[in-house]
Amino acid sequence: MRIITGKYKGRHFDVPRTFKARPTTDFAKENIFNVLTGYIDFDNATALDLFSGTGSITLELLSRGCQKVVSIEQDRDHHRFITECIKKLGCDNCVALRADVFRFIKSARQNIQFDFIFADPPYALKELPQLPDLILGSNMLAGQGIFVLEHGKDNDFSQHPQFLEHRQYGSVNFSLFRLSDYQNTDAKGLCGKGF
């Protein structure tokens, strides 16, 4: 696993072969971040990585200058690996939580907002189609923030009212979402309490 760009560009981490997680490919990761730079300035942004898996996106966000990154992964071994990677980079602006994503969303919705939220759930997750509504309805996304959902080819979110665009790189699909202006009037402040 490799960090594509930023201050940790080129750093490699050996993912254990026993891991079930499917890290986002370097090709897909590089291309989606190229698209995202047109929407968001990662310098000093706050970011949330849901279903972190190997931590590939978390590490990329740290490398690109995010002020704060919160990583959520339920699997014990994957969480330990992410924690070790963060320590190797010497980062003190990342919180890696071992938690269920859906419980985290439910508990955090009143306390915290992020400029960028990324979710890479298992493609077969039965709740995957509900994730845009859960995230966008939770007050976790700040004003002009962006939510990116990685998913398989069988999901189509183009009719969602907050859908921005879809990108496909090989077998990897990304749908991008942004809140409508009127929905974000109750901002609670960026990445605050509890972290």
mmCIF file of the C-alpha atoms, coordinates in Angstrom:
data_MODEL
# 
_entry.id   MODEL 
# 
loop_
_atom_site.group_PDB 
_atom_site.id 
_atom_site.type_symbol 
_atom_site.label_atom_id 
_atom_site.label_alt_id 
_atom_site.label_comp_id 
_atom_site.label_asym_id 
_atom_site.label_entity_id 
_atom_site.label_seq_id 
_atom_site.pdbx_PDB_ins_code 
_atom_site.Cartn_x 
_atom_site.Cartn_y 
_atom_site.Cartn_z 
_atom_site.occupancy 
_atom_site.B_iso_or_equiv 
_atom_site.pdbx_formal_charge 
_atom_site.auth_seq_id 
_atom_site.auth_comp_id 
_atom_site.auth_asym_id 
_atom_site.auth_atom_id 
_atom_site.pdbx_PDB_model_num 
ATOM 1   C CA . MET A 1 1   ? 0.000   0.000   0.000   1.00 0.00 ? 1   MET A CA 1 
ATOM 2   C CA . ARG A 1 2   ? 1.461   3.338   -1.093  1.00 0.00 ? 2   ARG A CA 1 
ATOM 3   C CA . ILE A 1 3   ? 0.766   6.997   -0.328  1.00 0.00 ? 3   ILE A CA 1 
ATOM 4   C CA . ILE A 1 4   ? 0.269   8.731   -3.670  1.00 0.00 ? 4   ILE A CA 1 
ATOM 5   C CA . THR A 1 5   ? 1.126   12.361  -2.956  1.00 0.00 ? 5   THR A CA 1 
ATOM 6   C CA . GLY A 1 6   ? 1.708   15.003  -0.306  1.00 0.00 ? 6   GLY A CA 1 
ATOM 7   C CA . LYS A 1 7   ? 4.246   15.184  2.494   1.00 0.00 ? 7   LYS A CA 1 
ATOM 8   C CA . TYR A 1 8   ? 4.369   11.394  2.923   1.00 0.00 ? 8   TYR A CA 1 
ATOM 9   C CA . LYS A 1 9   ? 4.446   10.662  -0.810  1.00 0.00 ? 9   LYS A CA 1 
ATOM 10  C CA . GLY A 1 10  ? 5.972   7.304   -1.657  1.00 0.00 ? 10  GLY A CA 1 
ATOM 11  C CA . ARG A 1 11  ? 5.723   5.807   1.833   1.00 0.00 ? 11  ARG A CA 1 
ATOM 12  C CA . HIS A 1 12  ? 4.889   2.090   1.639   1.00 0.00 ? 12  HIS A CA 1 
ATOM 13  C CA . PHE A 1 13  ? 3.077   -0.094  4.151   1.00 0.00 ? 13  PHE A CA 1 
ATOM 14  C CA . ASP A 1 14  ? 2.871   -3.870  3.872   1.00 0.00 ? 14  ASP A CA 1 
ATOM 15  C CA . VAL A 1 15  ? -0.723  -4.993  4.268   1.00 0.00 ? 15  VAL A CA 1 
ATOM 16  C CA . PRO A 1 16  ? -0.969  -8.462  5.867   1.00 0.00 ? 16  PRO A CA 1 
ATOM 17  C CA . ARG A 1 17  ? -2.128  -11.090 3.378   1.00 0.00 ? 17  ARG A CA 1 
ATOM 18  C CA . THR A 1 18  ? -4.700  -12.326 5.858   1.00 0.00 ? 18  THR A CA 1 
ATOM 19  C CA . PHE A 1 19  ? -6.669  -9.077  5.593   1.00 0.00 ? 19  PHE A CA 1 
ATOM 20  C CA . LYS A 1 20  ? -10.147 -9.297  4.076   1.00 0.00 ? 20  LYS A CA 1 
ATOM 21  C CA . ALA A 1 21  ? -10.196 -5.583  3.210   1.00 0.00 ? 21  ALA A CA 1 
ATOM 22  C CA . ARG A 1 22  ? -9.923  -4.511  -0.409  1.00 0.00 ? 22  ARG A CA 1 
ATOM 23  C CA . PRO A 1 23  ? -7.827  -1.329  -0.497  1.00 0.00 ? 23  PRO A CA 1 
ATOM 24  C CA . THR A 1 24  ? -8.748  1.255   -3.118  1.00 0.00 ? 24  THR A CA 1 
ATOM 25  C CA . THR A 1 25  ? -6.312  0.767   -6.011  1.00 0.00 ? 25  THR A CA 1 
ATOM 26  C CA . ASP A 1 26  ? -3.552  3.339   -6.498  1.00 0.00 ? 26  ASP A CA 1 
ATOM 27  C CA . PHE A 1 27  ? -4.978  4.151   -9.949  1.00 0.00 ? 27  PHE A CA 1 
ATOM 28  C CA . ALA A 1 28  ? -8.490  4.790   -8.620  1.00 0.00 ? 28  ALA A CA 1 
ATOM 29  C CA . LYS A 1 29  ? -7.204  6.647   -5.541  1.00 0.00 ? 29  LYS A CA 1 
ATOM 30  C CA . GLU A 1 30  ? -4.991  8.984   -7.569  1.00 0.00 ? 30  GLU A CA 1 
ATOM 31  C CA . ASN A 1 31  ? -7.747  9.771   -10.053 1.00 0.00 ? 31  ASN A CA 1 
ATOM 32  C CA . ILE A 1 32  ? -10.501 10.423  -7.507  1.00 0.00 ? 32  ILE A CA 1 
ATOM 33  C CA . PHE A 1 33  ? -8.242  12.731  -5.520  1.00 0.00 ? 33  PHE A CA 1 
ATOM 34  C CA . ASN A 1 34  ? -7.438  14.615  -8.725  1.00 0.00 ? 34  ASN A CA 1 
ATOM 35  C CA . VAL A 1 35  ? -11.184 15.150  -9.174  1.00 0.00 ? 35  VAL A CA 1 
ATOM 36  C CA . LEU A 1 36  ? -11.653 16.129  -5.532  1.00 0.00 ? 36  LEU A CA 1 
ATOM 37  C CA . THR A 1 37  ? -9.046  18.906  -5.661  1.00 0.00 ? 37  THR A CA 1 
ATOM 38  C CA . GLY A 1 38  ? -11.550 20.778  -7.830  1.00 0.00 ? 38  GLY A CA 1 
ATOM 39  C CA . TYR A 1 39  ? -14.094 20.653  -5.002  1.00 0.00 ? 39  TYR A CA 1 
ATOM 40  C CA . ILE A 1 40  ? -12.127 20.876  -1.763  1.00 0.00 ? 40  ILE A CA 1 
ATOM 41  C CA . ASP A 1 41  ? -8.885  22.269  -0.393  1.00 0.00 ? 41  ASP A CA 1 
ATOM 42  C CA . PHE A 1 42  ? -7.489  19.499  1.785   1.00 0.00 ? 42  PHE A CA 1 
ATOM 43  C CA . ASP A 1 43  ? -5.041  21.817  3.546   1.00 0.00 ? 43  ASP A CA 1 
ATOM 44  C CA . ASN A 1 44  ? -6.417  22.320  7.049   1.00 0.00 ? 44  ASN A CA 1 
ATOM 45  C CA . ALA A 1 45  ? -9.634  20.428  6.237   1.00 0.00 ? 45  ALA A CA 1 
ATOM 46  C CA . THR A 1 46  ? -11.263 18.008  8.664   1.00 0.00 ? 46  THR A CA 1 
ATOM 47  C CA . ALA A 1 47  ? -11.952 14.557  7.252   1.00 0.00 ? 47  ALA A CA 1 
ATOM 48  C CA . LEU A 1 48  ? -13.750 11.346  8.175   1.00 0.00 ? 48  LEU A CA 1 
ATOM 49  C CA . ASP A 1 49  ? -12.827 7.955   6.700   1.00 0.00 ? 49  ASP A CA 1 
ATOM 50  C CA . LEU A 1 50  ? -15.608 5.392   7.217   1.00 0.00 ? 50  LEU A CA 1 
ATOM 51  C CA . PHE A 1 51  ? -15.001 1.641   6.763   1.00 0.00 ? 51  PHE A CA 1 
ATOM 52  C CA . SER A 1 52  ? -11.288 2.479   6.767   1.00 0.00 ? 52  SER A CA 1 
ATOM 53  C CA . GLY A 1 53  ? -10.117 -1.059  5.996   1.00 0.00 ? 53  GLY A CA 1 
ATOM 54  C CA . THR A 1 54  ? -6.351  -0.815  5.531   1.00 0.00 ? 54  THR A CA 1 
ATOM 55  C CA . GLY A 1 55  ? -6.293  2.924   6.249   1.00 0.00 ? 55  GLY A CA 1 
ATOM 56  C CA . SER A 1 56  ? -5.203  3.794   2.716   1.00 0.00 ? 56  SER A CA 1 
ATOM 57  C CA . ILE A 1 57  ? -7.534  6.809   2.442   1.00 0.00 ? 57  ILE A CA 1 
ATOM 58  C CA . THR A 1 58  ? -6.793  7.964   6.000   1.00 0.00 ? 58  THR A CA 1 
ATOM 59  C CA . LEU A 1 59  ? -3.057  8.021   5.268   1.00 0.00 ? 59  LEU A CA 1 
ATOM 60  C CA . GLU A 1 60  ? -3.618  9.835   1.978   1.00 0.00 ? 60  GLU A CA 1 
ATOM 61  C CA . LEU A 1 61  ? -5.703  12.503  3.729   1.00 0.00 ? 61  LEU A CA 1 
ATOM 62  C CA . LEU A 1 62  ? -2.991  13.002  6.351   1.00 0.00 ? 62  LEU A CA 1 
ATOM 63  C CA . SER A 1 63  ? -0.368  13.295  3.645   1.00 0.00 ? 63  SER A CA 1 
ATOM 64  C CA . ARG A 1 64  ? -2.423  15.935  1.825   1.00 0.00 ? 64  ARG A CA 1 
ATOM 65  C CA . GLY A 1 65  ? -2.437  18.225  4.834   1.00 0.00 ? 65  GLY A CA 1 
ATOM 66  C CA . CYS A 1 66  ? -5.751  17.646  6.574   1.00 0.00 ? 66  CYS A CA 1 
ATOM 67  C CA . GLN A 1 67  ? -5.880  19.328  9.952   1.00 0.00 ? 67  GLN A CA 1 
ATOM 68  C CA . LYS A 1 68  ? -7.773  16.436  11.530  1.00 0.00 ? 68  LYS A CA 1 
ATOM 69  C CA . VAL A 1 69  ? -8.679  12.953  10.304  1.00 0.00 ? 69  VAL A CA 1 
ATOM 70  C CA . VAL A 1 70  ? -10.994 10.522  12.047  1.00 0.00 ? 70  VAL A CA 1 
ATOM 71  C CA . SER A 1 71  ? -10.765 6.899   10.917  1.00 0.00 ? 71  SER A CA 1 
ATOM 72  C CA . ILE A 1 72  ? -13.534 4.403   11.700  1.00 0.00 ? 72  ILE A CA 1 
ATOM 73  C CA . GLU A 1 73  ? -12.900 0.659   11.368  1.00 0.00 ? 73  GLU A CA 1 
ATOM 74  C CA . GLN A 1 74  ? -14.654 -2.145  13.228  1.00 0.00 ? 74  GLN A CA 1 
ATOM 75  C CA . ASP A 1 75  ? -12.277 -5.042  12.564  1.00 0.00 ? 75  ASP A CA 1 
ATOM 76  C CA . ARG A 1 76  ? -9.761  -5.410  15.403  1.00 0.00 ? 76  ARG A CA 1 
ATOM 77  C CA . ASP A 1 77  ? -6.761  -6.389  13.259  1.00 0.00 ? 77  ASP A CA 1 
ATOM 78  C CA . HIS A 1 78  ? -7.428  -3.722  10.643  1.00 0.00 ? 78  HIS A CA 1 
ATOM 79  C CA . HIS A 1 79  ? -7.821  -1.082  13.332  1.00 0.00 ? 79  HIS A CA 1 
ATOM 80  C CA . ARG A 1 80  ? -4.521  -2.128  14.907  1.00 0.00 ? 80  ARG A CA 1 
ATOM 81  C CA . PHE A 1 81  ? -2.793  -1.920  11.509  1.00 0.00 ? 81  PHE A CA 1 
ATOM 82  C CA . ILE A 1 82  ? -4.163  1.591   10.877  1.00 0.00 ? 82  ILE A CA 1 
ATOM 83  C CA . THR A 1 83  ? -3.003  2.697   14.323  1.00 0.00 ? 83  THR A CA 1 
ATOM 84  C CA . GLU A 1 84  ? 0.492   1.326   13.653  1.00 0.00 ? 84  GLU A CA 1 
ATOM 85  C CA . CYS A 1 85  ? 0.692   3.125   10.286  1.00 0.00 ? 85  CYS A CA 1 
ATOM 86  C CA . ILE A 1 86  ? -0.310  6.428   11.877  1.00 0.00 ? 86  ILE A CA 1 
ATOM 87  C CA . LYS A 1 87  ? 2.373   5.967   14.543  1.00 0.00 ? 87  LYS A CA 1 
ATOM 88  C CA . LYS A 1 88  ? 4.999   5.224   11.885  1.00 0.00 ? 88  LYS A CA 1 
ATOM 89  C CA . LEU A 1 89  ? 4.162   8.536   10.212  1.00 0.00 ? 89  LEU A CA 1 
ATOM 90  C CA . GLY A 1 90  ? 4.374   10.318  13.560  1.00 0.00 ? 90  GLY A CA 1 
ATOM 91  C CA . CYS A 1 91  ? 0.950   11.927  13.119  1.00 0.00 ? 91  CYS A CA 1 
ATOM 92  C CA . ASP A 1 92  ? -0.821  13.372  16.135  1.00 0.00 ? 92  ASP A CA 1 
ATOM 93  C CA . ASN A 1 93  ? -3.783  14.805  14.210  1.00 0.00 ? 93  ASN A CA 1 
ATOM 94  C CA . CYS A 1 94  ? -5.548  11.517  13.511  1.00 0.00 ? 94  CYS A CA 1 
ATOM 95  C CA . VAL A 1 95  ? -7.968  9.584   15.681  1.00 0.00 ? 95  VAL A CA 1 
ATOM 96  C CA . ALA A 1 96  ? -8.432  5.923   14.732  1.00 0.00 ? 96  ALA A CA 1 
ATOM 97  C CA . LEU A 1 97  ? -11.528 4.487   16.371  1.00 0.00 ? 97  LEU A CA 1 
ATOM 98  C CA . ARG A 1 98  ? -12.511 0.851   16.478  1.00 0.00 ? 98  ARG A CA 1 
ATOM 99  C CA . ALA A 1 99  ? -16.244 1.240   16.043  1.00 0.00 ? 99  ALA A CA 1 
ATOM 100 C CA . ASP A 1 100 ? -19.307 0.286   14.051  1.00 0.00 ? 100 ASP A CA 1 
ATOM 101 C CA . VAL A 1 101 ? -19.879 2.934   11.371  1.00 0.00 ? 101 VAL A CA 1 
ATOM 102 C CA . PHE A 1 102 ? -23.644 3.071   11.831  1.00 0.00 ? 102 PHE A CA 1 
ATOM 103 C CA . ARG A 1 103 ? -23.376 3.501   15.604  1.00 0.00 ? 103 ARG A CA 1 
ATOM 104 C CA . PHE A 1 104 ? -20.742 6.172   15.106  1.00 0.00 ? 104 PHE A CA 1 
ATOM 105 C CA . ILE A 1 105 ? -22.993 8.114   12.725  1.00 0.00 ? 105 ILE A CA 1 
ATOM 106 C CA . LYS A 1 106 ? -25.864 7.909   15.167  1.00 0.00 ? 106 LYS A CA 1 
ATOM 107 C CA . SER A 1 107 ? -23.810 9.017   18.180  1.00 0.00 ? 107 SER A CA 1 
ATOM 108 C CA . ALA A 1 108 ? -21.708 11.711  16.477  1.00 0.00 ? 108 ALA A CA 1 
ATOM 109 C CA . ARG A 1 109 ? -24.373 13.537  14.487  1.00 0.00 ? 109 ARG A CA 1 
ATOM 110 C CA . GLN A 1 110 ? -24.902 16.315  17.036  1.00 0.00 ? 110 GLN A CA 1 
ATOM 111 C CA . ASN A 1 111 ? -21.280 16.911  18.002  1.00 0.00 ? 111 ASN A CA 1 
ATOM 112 C CA . ILE A 1 112 ? -19.099 17.060  14.943  1.00 0.00 ? 112 ILE A CA 1 
ATOM 113 C CA . GLN A 1 113 ? -18.814 18.207  11.338  1.00 0.00 ? 113 GLN A CA 1 
ATOM 114 C CA . PHE A 1 114 ? -16.340 17.393  8.604   1.00 0.00 ? 114 PHE A CA 1 
ATOM 115 C CA . ASP A 1 115 ? -15.289 19.131  5.394   1.00 0.00 ? 115 ASP A CA 1 
ATOM 116 C CA . PHE A 1 116 ? -14.822 15.753  3.714   1.00 0.00 ? 116 PHE A CA 1 
ATOM 117 C CA . ILE A 1 117 ? -16.334 12.328  4.356   1.00 0.00 ? 117 ILE A CA 1 
ATOM 118 C CA . PHE A 1 118 ? -15.229 9.183   2.525   1.00 0.00 ? 118 PHE A CA 1 
ATOM 119 C CA . ALA A 1 119 ? -16.927 5.792   2.829   1.00 0.00 ? 119 ALA A CA 1 
ATOM 120 C CA . ASP A 1 120 ? -15.657 2.527   1.339   1.00 0.00 ? 120 ASP A CA 1 
ATOM 121 C CA . PRO A 1 121 ? -18.032 -0.134  2.660   1.00 0.00 ? 121 PRO A CA 1 
ATOM 122 C CA . PRO A 1 122 ? -17.989 -3.751  1.508   1.00 0.00 ? 122 PRO A CA 1 
ATOM 123 C CA . TYR A 1 123 ? -19.695 -3.722  -1.879  1.00 0.00 ? 123 TYR A CA 1 
ATOM 124 C CA . ALA A 1 124 ? -22.113 -6.420  -0.708  1.00 0.00 ? 124 ALA A CA 1 
ATOM 125 C CA . LEU A 1 125 ? -23.173 -4.483  2.407   1.00 0.00 ? 125 LEU A CA 1 
ATOM 126 C CA . LYS A 1 126 ? -26.979 -4.524  2.405   1.00 0.00 ? 126 LYS A CA 1 
ATOM 127 C CA . GLU A 1 127 ? -27.147 -1.022  3.957   1.00 0.00 ? 127 GLU A CA 1 
ATOM 128 C CA . LEU A 1 128 ? -24.862 0.506   1.296   1.00 0.00 ? 128 LEU A CA 1 
ATOM 129 C CA . PRO A 1 129 ? -27.734 2.131   -0.675  1.00 0.00 ? 129 PRO A CA 1 
ATOM 130 C CA . GLN A 1 130 ? -28.854 3.966   2.484   1.00 0.00 ? 130 GLN A CA 1 
ATOM 131 C CA . LEU A 1 131 ? -25.449 5.515   3.241   1.00 0.00 ? 131 LEU A CA 1 
ATOM 132 C CA . PRO A 1 132 ? -25.956 8.793   1.310   1.00 0.00 ? 132 PRO A CA 1 
ATOM 133 C CA . ASP A 1 133 ? -29.171 9.541   3.198   1.00 0.00 ? 133 ASP A CA 1 
ATOM 134 C CA . LEU A 1 134 ? -27.622 8.542   6.529   1.00 0.00 ? 134 LEU A CA 1 
ATOM 135 C CA . ILE A 1 135 ? -24.556 10.738  6.044   1.00 0.00 ? 135 ILE A CA 1 
ATOM 136 C CA . LEU A 1 136 ? -26.255 13.710  4.428   1.00 0.00 ? 136 LEU A CA 1 
ATOM 137 C CA . GLY A 1 137 ? -29.086 13.654  6.943   1.00 0.00 ? 137 GLY A CA 1 
ATOM 138 C CA . SER A 1 138 ? -26.802 13.471  9.976   1.00 0.00 ? 138 SER A CA 1 
ATOM 139 C CA . ASN A 1 139 ? -25.474 17.064  10.080  1.00 0.00 ? 139 ASN A CA 1 
ATOM 140 C CA . MET A 1 140 ? -21.934 15.607  9.942   1.00 0.00 ? 140 MET A CA 1 
ATOM 141 C CA . LEU A 1 141 ? -21.035 17.263  6.629   1.00 0.00 ? 141 LEU A CA 1 
ATOM 142 C CA . ALA A 1 142 ? -20.012 20.928  6.802   1.00 0.00 ? 142 ALA A CA 1 
ATOM 143 C CA . GLY A 1 143 ? -21.278 23.706  4.493   1.00 0.00 ? 143 GLY A CA 1 
ATOM 144 C CA . GLN A 1 144 ? -19.631 23.082  1.143   1.00 0.00 ? 144 GLN A CA 1 
ATOM 145 C CA . GLY A 1 145 ? -18.250 19.729  2.227   1.00 0.00 ? 145 GLY A CA 1 
ATOM 146 C CA . ILE A 1 146 ? -18.070 16.680  -0.024  1.00 0.00 ? 146 ILE A CA 1 
ATOM 147 C CA . PHE A 1 147 ? -19.170 13.102  0.667   1.00 0.00 ? 147 PHE A CA 1 
ATOM 148 C CA . VAL A 1 148 ? -17.662 10.350  -1.499  1.00 0.00 ? 148 VAL A CA 1 
ATOM 149 C CA . LEU A 1 149 ? -19.051 6.821   -1.543  1.00 0.00 ? 149 LEU A CA 1 
ATOM 150 C CA . GLU A 1 150 ? -17.034 4.027   -3.133  1.00 0.00 ? 150 GLU A CA 1 
ATOM 151 C CA . HIS A 1 151 ? -19.258 1.251   -4.459  1.00 0.00 ? 151 HIS A CA 1 
ATOM 152 C CA . GLY A 1 152 ? -19.667 -1.493  -7.029  1.00 0.00 ? 152 GLY A CA 1 
ATOM 153 C CA . LYS A 1 153 ? -21.107 -1.273  -10.530 1.00 0.00 ? 153 LYS A CA 1 
ATOM 154 C CA . ASP A 1 154 ? -24.614 -2.304  -9.449  1.00 0.00 ? 154 ASP A CA 1 
ATOM 155 C CA . ASN A 1 155 ? -25.289 0.888   -7.482  1.00 0.00 ? 155 ASN A CA 1 
ATOM 156 C CA . ASP A 1 156 ? -26.608 4.026   -9.191  1.00 0.00 ? 156 ASP A CA 1 
ATOM 157 C CA . PHE A 1 157 ? -27.051 7.198   -7.141  1.00 0.00 ? 157 PHE A CA 1 
ATOM 158 C CA . SER A 1 158 ? -27.526 9.620   -10.044 1.00 0.00 ? 158 SER A CA 1 
ATOM 159 C CA . GLN A 1 159 ? -31.123 10.383  -9.045  1.00 0.00 ? 159 GLN A CA 1 
ATOM 160 C CA . HIS A 1 160 ? -30.243 11.315  -5.471  1.00 0.00 ? 160 HIS A CA 1 
ATOM 161 C CA . PRO A 1 161 ? -31.059 15.015  -4.844  1.00 0.00 ? 161 PRO A CA 1 
ATOM 162 C CA . GLN A 1 162 ? -27.560 15.757  -3.481  1.00 0.00 ? 162 GLN A CA 1 
ATOM 163 C CA . PHE A 1 163 ? -25.690 13.774  -6.167  1.00 0.00 ? 163 PHE A CA 1 
ATOM 164 C CA . LEU A 1 164 ? -22.822 15.671  -7.832  1.00 0.00 ? 164 LEU A CA 1 
ATOM 165 C CA . GLU A 1 165 ? -21.143 13.225  -10.176 1.00 0.00 ? 165 GLU A CA 1 
ATOM 166 C CA . HIS A 1 166 ? -20.036 9.647   -10.741 1.00 0.00 ? 166 HIS A CA 1 
ATOM 167 C CA . ARG A 1 167 ? -16.541 8.467   -11.624 1.00 0.00 ? 167 ARG A CA 1 
ATOM 168 C CA . GLN A 1 168 ? -15.433 4.976   -12.597 1.00 0.00 ? 168 GLN A CA 1 
ATOM 169 C CA . TYR A 1 169 ? -11.871 3.690   -12.704 1.00 0.00 ? 169 TYR A CA 1 
ATOM 170 C CA . GLY A 1 170 ? -11.740 0.060   -13.743 1.00 0.00 ? 170 GLY A CA 1 
ATOM 171 C CA . SER A 1 171 ? -14.078 -1.825  -11.422 1.00 0.00 ? 171 SER A CA 1 
ATOM 172 C CA . VAL A 1 172 ? -14.052 0.960   -8.817  1.00 0.00 ? 172 VAL A CA 1 
ATOM 173 C CA . ASN A 1 173 ? -16.974 3.402   -8.741  1.00 0.00 ? 173 ASN A CA 1 
ATOM 174 C CA . PHE A 1 174 ? -17.249 6.658   -6.819  1.00 0.00 ? 174 PHE A CA 1 
ATOM 175 C CA . SER A 1 175 ? -20.364 8.761   -6.304  1.00 0.00 ? 175 SER A CA 1 
ATOM 176 C CA . LEU A 1 176 ? -19.884 12.317  -5.048  1.00 0.00 ? 176 LEU A CA 1 
ATOM 177 C CA . PHE A 1 177 ? -22.475 14.235  -3.036  1.00 0.00 ? 177 PHE A CA 1 
ATOM 178 C CA . ARG A 1 178 ? -22.828 17.751  -1.607  1.00 0.00 ? 178 ARG A CA 1 
ATOM 179 C CA . LEU A 1 179 ? -25.531 19.190  0.632   1.00 0.00 ? 179 LEU A CA 1 
ATOM 180 C CA . SER A 1 180 ? -27.963 21.738  -0.726  1.00 0.00 ? 180 SER A CA 1 
ATOM 181 C CA . ASP A 1 181 ? -27.344 25.174  0.822   1.00 0.00 ? 181 ASP A CA 1 
ATOM 182 C CA . TYR A 1 182 ? -30.596 25.240  2.771   1.00 0.00 ? 182 TYR A CA 1 
ATOM 183 C CA . GLN A 1 183 ? -29.803 21.968  4.541   1.00 0.00 ? 183 GLN A CA 1 
ATOM 184 C CA . ASN A 1 184 ? -26.735 23.178  6.355   1.00 0.00 ? 184 ASN A CA 1 
ATOM 185 C CA . THR A 1 185 ? -27.980 26.029  8.504   1.00 0.00 ? 185 THR A CA 1 
ATOM 186 C CA . ASP A 1 186 ? -27.315 24.358  11.874  1.00 0.00 ? 186 ASP A CA 1 
ATOM 187 C CA . ALA A 1 187 ? -23.544 23.951  11.744  1.00 0.00 ? 187 ALA A CA 1 
ATOM 188 C CA . LYS A 1 188 ? -22.109 22.827  15.073  1.00 0.00 ? 188 LYS A CA 1 
ATOM 189 C CA . GLY A 1 189 ? -18.453 23.650  14.366  1.00 0.00 ? 189 GLY A CA 1 
ATOM 190 C CA . LEU A 1 190 ? -15.742 21.570  12.777  1.00 0.00 ? 190 LEU A CA 1 
ATOM 191 C CA . CYS A 1 191 ? -14.425 18.381  14.313  1.00 0.00 ? 191 CYS A CA 1 
ATOM 192 C CA . GLY A 1 192 ? -15.126 19.399  17.846  1.00 0.00 ? 192 GLY A CA 1 
ATOM 193 C CA . LYS A 1 193 ? -16.143 17.573  20.931  1.00 0.00 ? 193 LYS A CA 1 
ATOM 194 C CA . GLY A 1 194 ? -14.966 14.130  21.775  1.00 0.00 ? 194 GLY A CA 1 
ATOM 195 C CA . PHE A 1 195 ? -11.858 14.148  19.584  1.00 0.00 ? 195 PHE A CA 1 
# 
